[in-house]
Amino acid sequence: MGHEECGDGKLAAEGEIAVARLALDSGDLPHAADHLADAMLHDPQQPDLYEALAELCARAGGAAAARTYFPLEGRIYLGTLVCRAHIEAAAGDWDDAVGLIASAIGFEPATPWAHAAWFAREDLAELVTPDAVVQALPRAMSGLPDPMPEDLAAAVRPFADLVRAAVRRHPDHAALLALASGLVRRLGDTEEGVRLAERAHRAAPGHLSAVMFGNALRAHGDTGRALAVWEAELARDPSDTHLAVDVAELYGATGRPAKGLPWLDRVLAAEPDHPKAGPARHGLRHRIDGGTVHLVALADHHRAHPDHDYAPELLAHLVRQQPWLGIVPGAREATVNVLHQCLESPTATRDSELEITASQLEPPSSRLAVRLAFPAADVAYGSIPEPDPRNPVRPVGTRVWTWNGTEPAPAVPAPSADAAELLRDTAEIAWPAPPAAYDHAVRLAGLPLEDLLGALAHPPAPREDELGRALLAHQPELWVRAVQVFACLGIAHHRTDQPWADSKRREVLLDLLYGADDWTVEAAGFALAAVGWTQPETRTDIADHLHTRLRHTAEAARRREVTILQSLCTLMLVCPWADARALTLARTLAEEPADDTPATAPAVPKPGLLRRLFRRH
């Protein structure tokens, strides 16, 4: 359980403490202990909480006797663990008290567990043995990012102060120096981290000190020395295969991925199912070869080895902010370019009655973006170019748009209120990788097709959170595209009991792919690509249809502007299993300059729009 917002947490803690006092008054100490543990989770800095803990100890016959009410066997409740830490401190068992607080930090580092009066004792470093600090450090660091953001650093600072005091008191304790370097490095002081680790390595050369010294040097930017230290240690003792992976990846990070491959080959020769070496090798090969072959291989690796968490972690790192691989691309229409100019105008308001006229037809979804920001806007189109962008490239049974001359209108009814709200809560502009986007959309599997199709032409408003407000104010087209992407991913989950070749989900997605020029074509293309990434048996079929659509679009682009062409090229290249002709066509078209593309059309969201992926789920 995470720490609550300050106001709500304080009130909840006060309520739990009040109930605990009633239990204490009636002599029900176990019941009181349970409520104090709950209060600890709500607000560990509540002064009344520590008074109530002291009262429980007194009624139990002392702190040592009170331990029994905060057991540490079996599945341990975090509030119980922290209360036990304070009980141990009250009993004078400082080693256990510090160790338990370290465990809490590792589990929930954003909560100020160490902000307690006894942790601020000037003599605490004298009371705790250096070996206890050595044992506590890995527990705390297991949950700490490297480096730590300031809010986490503030929560952890009393623990870090104790570690620094212990180092000053025990300047020759090599293990303490080595592990302390890891903590201060995370706090951003990489120079001190290097000094501590180097002292440890000189005092007691060994595996721990070598690993920590290399980590400190790498964080400080001295990658050459880091590699030298690690390679020397592996020459002495080659048994640490994870260190060999670190060496390989450091070569990759410094622009020498080919030098890292032999390290991984040796690991895999001895341990073919190594949890990190296989994914790391795909990562290095990707740095060397480019493209998406090794990215798909990472997804395949994780599917074959679901317990190997490093594969999706590495994949997410490699595709971050890459169009379609990790983020919905920006739009290229002139209408959207004008929309951005209006949004940046100091005189424009949401009620402005804008009039936008494009010289020729553009994807009708671009008008959705304009009216999302300016509901009273009028968007008109001039000529109808040839070949007619209103026509599907083959006969289809599902249409999203209908036309009256140059005036588009939805061909599908709006989704139900419940479906719209679920899509609003599900849609994202970014995802860790295509399989993650596909998996995230499973929550839409129960929606009727009519609702999913309706959302393509009737997208709900953005969420009323920081990101939603930023999108509405600066890039509303990204929200429209995100809703369309996840609606199509929802279609990809429709009736998954039906075999792919004869399924309704395939039929509808292909109808959308082959439909009139629109953002919904791109959204359907991504949904199909995501299916291919997750279900290898569908890949040939999906690549063939993406290729067919790309050929039709490329032919049209020889005679008129096609704003979705570059996006379709990217989607084709997202499917590296396609045949060589398809990939060559996509690469060739992608490399052609798009002279008519507005210079201000964004390829990715503006800085500050992205937040943690799938943050609520």
PDB file of C-alpha atoms in Angstrom, residues 230-232 234-235 237-245 247-248 251 258-274 277-278 281 284:
ATOM      1  CA  TRP A 230      34.848  -5.052 -14.370  1.00  0.00           C
ATOM      2  CA  GLU A 231      36.899  -6.857 -17.000  1.00  0.00           C
ATOM      3  CA  ALA A 232      39.723  -7.346 -14.525  1.00  0.00           C
ATOM      4  CA  LEU A 234      35.798 -11.166 -14.647  1.00  0.00           C
ATOM      5  CA  ALA A 235      39.296 -12.290 -15.615  1.00  0.00           C
ATOM      6  CA  ASP A 237      36.443 -14.746 -11.452  1.00  0.00           C
ATOM      7  CA  PRO A 238      34.237 -15.272 -14.540  1.00  0.00           C
ATOM      8  CA  SER A 239      31.337 -16.726 -12.582  1.00  0.00           C
ATOM      9  CA  ASP A 240      29.253 -13.529 -12.357  1.00  0.00           C
ATOM     10  CA  THR A 241      27.341 -13.749 -15.617  1.00  0.00           C
ATOM     11  CA  HIS A 242      25.244 -10.696 -14.760  1.00  0.00           C
ATOM     12  CA  LEU A 243      28.427  -8.625 -14.532  1.00  0.00           C
ATOM     13  CA  ALA A 244      29.421  -9.919 -17.976  1.00  0.00           C
ATOM     14  CA  VAL A 245      26.063  -8.666 -19.272  1.00  0.00           C
ATOM     15  CA  VAL A 247      30.110  -5.142 -19.479  1.00  0.00           C
ATOM     16  CA  ALA A 248      28.486  -5.985 -22.807  1.00  0.00           C
ATOM     17  CA  TYR A 251      30.084  -1.301 -24.579  1.00  0.00           C
ATOM     18  CA  ALA A 258      30.112  -5.208 -31.470  1.00  0.00           C
ATOM     19  CA  LYS A 259      32.679  -5.373 -28.651  1.00  0.00           C
ATOM     20  CA  GLY A 260      29.944  -6.376 -26.257  1.00  0.00           C
ATOM     21  CA  LEU A 261      28.663  -9.345 -28.263  1.00  0.00           C
ATOM     22  CA  PRO A 262      31.479 -11.797 -27.374  1.00  0.00           C
ATOM     23  CA  TRP A 263      30.744 -11.314 -23.677  1.00  0.00           C
ATOM     24  CA  LEU A 264      27.117 -12.274 -24.214  1.00  0.00           C
ATOM     25  CA  ASP A 265      27.996 -15.171 -26.493  1.00  0.00           C
ATOM     26  CA  ARG A 266      30.152 -16.657 -23.749  1.00  0.00           C
ATOM     27  CA  VAL A 267      27.353 -16.309 -21.209  1.00  0.00           C
ATOM     28  CA  LEU A 268      24.782 -17.889 -23.518  1.00  0.00           C
ATOM     29  CA  ALA A 269      27.109 -20.746 -24.445  1.00  0.00           C
ATOM     30  CA  ALA A 270      27.283 -21.701 -20.774  1.00  0.00           C
ATOM     31  CA  GLU A 271      23.717 -20.732 -19.839  1.00  0.00           C
ATOM     32  CA  PRO A 272      21.340 -20.609 -22.857  1.00  0.00           C
ATOM     33  CA  ASP A 273      18.356 -19.546 -20.746  1.00  0.00           C
ATOM     34  CA  HIS A 274      20.150 -16.733 -18.942  1.00  0.00           C
ATOM     35  CA  ALA A 277      21.972 -12.254 -21.731  1.00  0.00           C
ATOM     36  CA  GLY A 278      19.525 -13.228 -24.486  1.00  0.00           C
ATOM     37  CA  ARG A 281      22.108  -9.621 -27.177  1.00  0.00           C
ATOM     38  CA  LEU A 284      23.122  -4.942 -29.005  1.00  0.00           C
TER      39      LEU A 284
END
